[in-house]
XYZ file of N, CA and C in Angstrom:
213
model
N 6.589 -11.580 -6.381
C 5.568 -11.489 -5.462
C 4.984 -10.763 -6.034
N 3.497 -11.701 -5.796
C 2.482 -10.904 -6.388
C 1.823 -9.649 -6.125
N 2.366 -9.124 -5.129
C 1.677 -7.198 -5.088
C 2.229 -6.793 -6.350
N 4.378 -6.749 -6.476
C 4.824 -6.155 -7.867
C 4.523 -6.629 -9.294
N 4.176 -7.826 -9.493
C 2.864 -8.053 -10.123
C 1.986 -7.767 -11.003
N 1.173 -7.340 -9.735
C -0.080 -6.713 -9.353
C -0.276 -5.369 -10.395
N 1.071 -4.976 -9.610
C 1.213 -3.142 -10.234
C 1.909 -3.152 -11.247
N 3.034 -4.052 -11.088
C 4.042 -3.908 -12.507
C 5.265 -2.757 -11.858
N 4.987 -3.270 -10.498
C 6.559 -2.650 -10.211
C 6.069 -1.022 -9.871
N 4.893 -0.218 -10.101
C 4.423 0.993 -9.761
C 3.770 1.138 -8.480
N 4.041 2.747 -7.968
C 2.496 2.795 -7.884
C 1.545 2.866 -7.974
N 0.550 2.430 -6.919
C -0.796 1.728 -6.454
C -1.669 3.087 -6.786
N -1.186 4.087 -6.218
C -1.772 5.304 -6.054
C -2.544 6.407 -7.070
N -3.767 6.678 -7.207
C -4.411 7.134 -8.048
C -4.938 8.538 -7.663
N -4.537 9.279 -7.953
C -5.633 11.109 -7.672
C -5.485 11.832 -9.275
N -6.892 12.223 -8.759
C -7.871 12.786 -9.934
C -7.713 11.807 -11.157
N -7.715 10.351 -10.712
C -7.863 9.477 -12.307
C -6.640 9.548 -12.826
N -5.590 9.458 -12.565
C -4.715 9.156 -12.744
C -3.394 8.146 -11.884
N -3.152 7.836 -12.508
C -2.314 7.006 -11.925
C -0.434 7.196 -11.828
N -0.301 7.391 -9.850
C 1.149 6.967 -10.286
C 2.206 7.081 -11.102
N 3.342 7.169 -11.426
C 3.954 6.558 -12.730
C 5.027 6.297 -11.462
N 5.084 6.742 -10.692
C 6.595 6.120 -9.754
C 6.875 5.050 -9.187
N 8.003 4.698 -9.211
C 8.239 3.356 -8.636
C 7.807 2.564 -7.574
N 6.944 1.955 -7.140
C 6.567 1.497 -5.806
C 8.120 0.803 -5.269
N 8.031 1.271 -3.880
C 9.177 0.668 -3.120
C 8.487 0.390 -1.956
N 7.794 0.244 -1.973
C 7.019 -0.413 -0.104
C 6.064 -1.168 -0.367
N 5.060 -1.503 1.049
C 4.050 -2.420 1.001
C 3.460 -2.054 1.871
N 2.129 -1.142 1.528
C 1.228 -0.654 3.024
C 0.036 -1.161 2.739
N -0.178 -1.339 4.663
C -1.096 -2.091 4.618
C -2.685 -1.448 4.372
N -3.376 -1.389 3.400
C -5.180 -0.730 3.792
C -5.216 -0.568 5.408
N -5.491 -2.018 5.941
C -6.031 -1.719 7.470
C -4.442 -2.192 8.121
N -4.014 -1.177 9.052
C -3.342 -1.598 9.413
C -3.144 -2.723 10.151
N -1.515 -3.507 10.329
C -1.676 -4.616 10.895
C -2.118 -4.361 12.987
N -1.592 -3.670 13.372
C -1.741 -3.232 14.476
C -3.725 -3.110 15.085
N -4.618 -3.631 13.619
C -6.096 -3.591 13.637
C -6.177 -4.712 13.130
N -5.433 -5.438 11.979
C -5.980 -6.671 11.692
C -5.465 -7.807 12.433
N -4.434 -7.417 13.637
C -4.309 -8.697 14.318
C -2.812 -8.932 13.890
N -1.811 -10.226 14.797
C -0.358 -10.247 14.579
C -0.412 -11.710 14.544
N -1.541 -12.660 14.897
C -1.223 -13.933 15.051
C -2.251 -14.693 14.579
N -1.629 -15.793 13.864
C -3.291 -17.055 13.412
C -3.641 -16.344 11.936
N -5.139 -16.713 12.109
C -5.855 -16.083 10.765
C -5.864 -14.362 10.870
N -5.956 -13.823 11.670
C -5.798 -11.787 11.392
C -4.929 -11.982 10.795
N -3.722 -12.687 11.525
C -2.132 -12.530 10.567
C -2.165 -12.439 9.003
N -2.398 -13.814 8.548
C -2.985 -13.845 7.425
C -3.629 -13.028 6.656
N -4.526 -12.463 7.233
C -5.456 -11.635 6.704
C -4.889 -10.344 6.582
N -4.208 -9.507 7.360
C -3.707 -8.431 7.586
C -2.452 -8.582 6.488
N -1.838 -9.727 5.623
C -0.414 -9.664 5.174
C -1.396 -10.558 3.942
N -2.534 -10.246 3.937
C -3.161 -10.867 2.111
C -2.495 -9.871 1.184
N -2.405 -10.469 -0.051
C -2.652 -9.437 -0.965
C -3.741 -8.451 -1.648
N -5.024 -9.217 -0.773
C -6.233 -7.746 -1.032
C -5.916 -6.741 0.125
N -4.922 -6.818 1.112
C -4.743 -5.597 2.170
C -3.851 -5.408 1.612
N -2.862 -5.487 0.282
C -1.638 -4.814 0.547
C -1.605 -3.545 -0.817
N -1.126 -2.507 -0.737
C -1.038 -1.939 -1.874
C 0.248 -1.378 -1.885
N 1.066 -1.412 -3.449
C 2.736 -1.044 -3.949
C 2.213 0.272 -4.379
N 2.986 0.234 -2.873
C 3.362 2.110 -2.814
C 4.439 2.941 -2.776
N 4.602 4.403 -3.538
C 6.091 4.927 -3.563
C 6.455 5.664 -2.468
N 7.687 6.074 -2.186
C 7.543 6.616 -0.888
C 7.244 8.194 -0.881
N 7.191 8.560 -2.340
C 6.085 10.186 -1.855
C 4.614 10.265 -0.627
N 4.171 8.959 -1.392
C 2.686 8.649 -1.640
C 2.630 7.737 0.167
N 3.916 7.169 0.267
C 3.906 6.506 1.710
C 3.647 7.188 2.793
N 4.734 8.363 2.644
C 4.824 9.584 3.088
C 3.526 10.282 3.653
N 2.940 10.693 2.778
C 1.566 11.332 2.806
C 0.790 10.732 3.698
N 0.368 9.214 3.366
C -0.512 8.668 4.171
C -0.478 8.868 5.508
N 1.311 8.271 5.982
C 1.314 8.042 7.552
C 1.558 9.629 7.805
N 1.905 10.653 7.619
C 1.693 11.823 7.718
C 0.806 12.829 7.935
N -0.571 11.889 7.497
C -2.360 12.361 8.359
C -2.516 12.484 6.696
N -1.830 12.995 5.783
C -2.854 12.850 4.376
C -3.851 12.595 4.093
N -4.670 13.717 3.412
C -6.120 12.875 2.882
C -6.063 11.941 1.625
N -5.377 10.997 1.754
C -4.888 10.568 -0.036
C -5.346 8.977 0.735
N -5.894 8.418 -0.059
C -6.313 6.553 0.394
C -5.729 6.130 -1.284
N -4.940 4.715 -0.642
C -4.351 4.002 -1.917
C -5.878 3.217 -2.206
């Protein structure tokens, strides 16, 4: 899969200039699917590689719990 190739299997989060070295186990949508549509061209945009981040569970949890972390 292109996302895992791009990330080399590692989390793509960068904090204080240092990339996280945990294994990427989740696909995170930078723009949430609910905001990007679920049908037709909007769905393809939502599911595009440019809208995706390979992310570890730790960072995925932080993002969805409201922490100020940006992929």
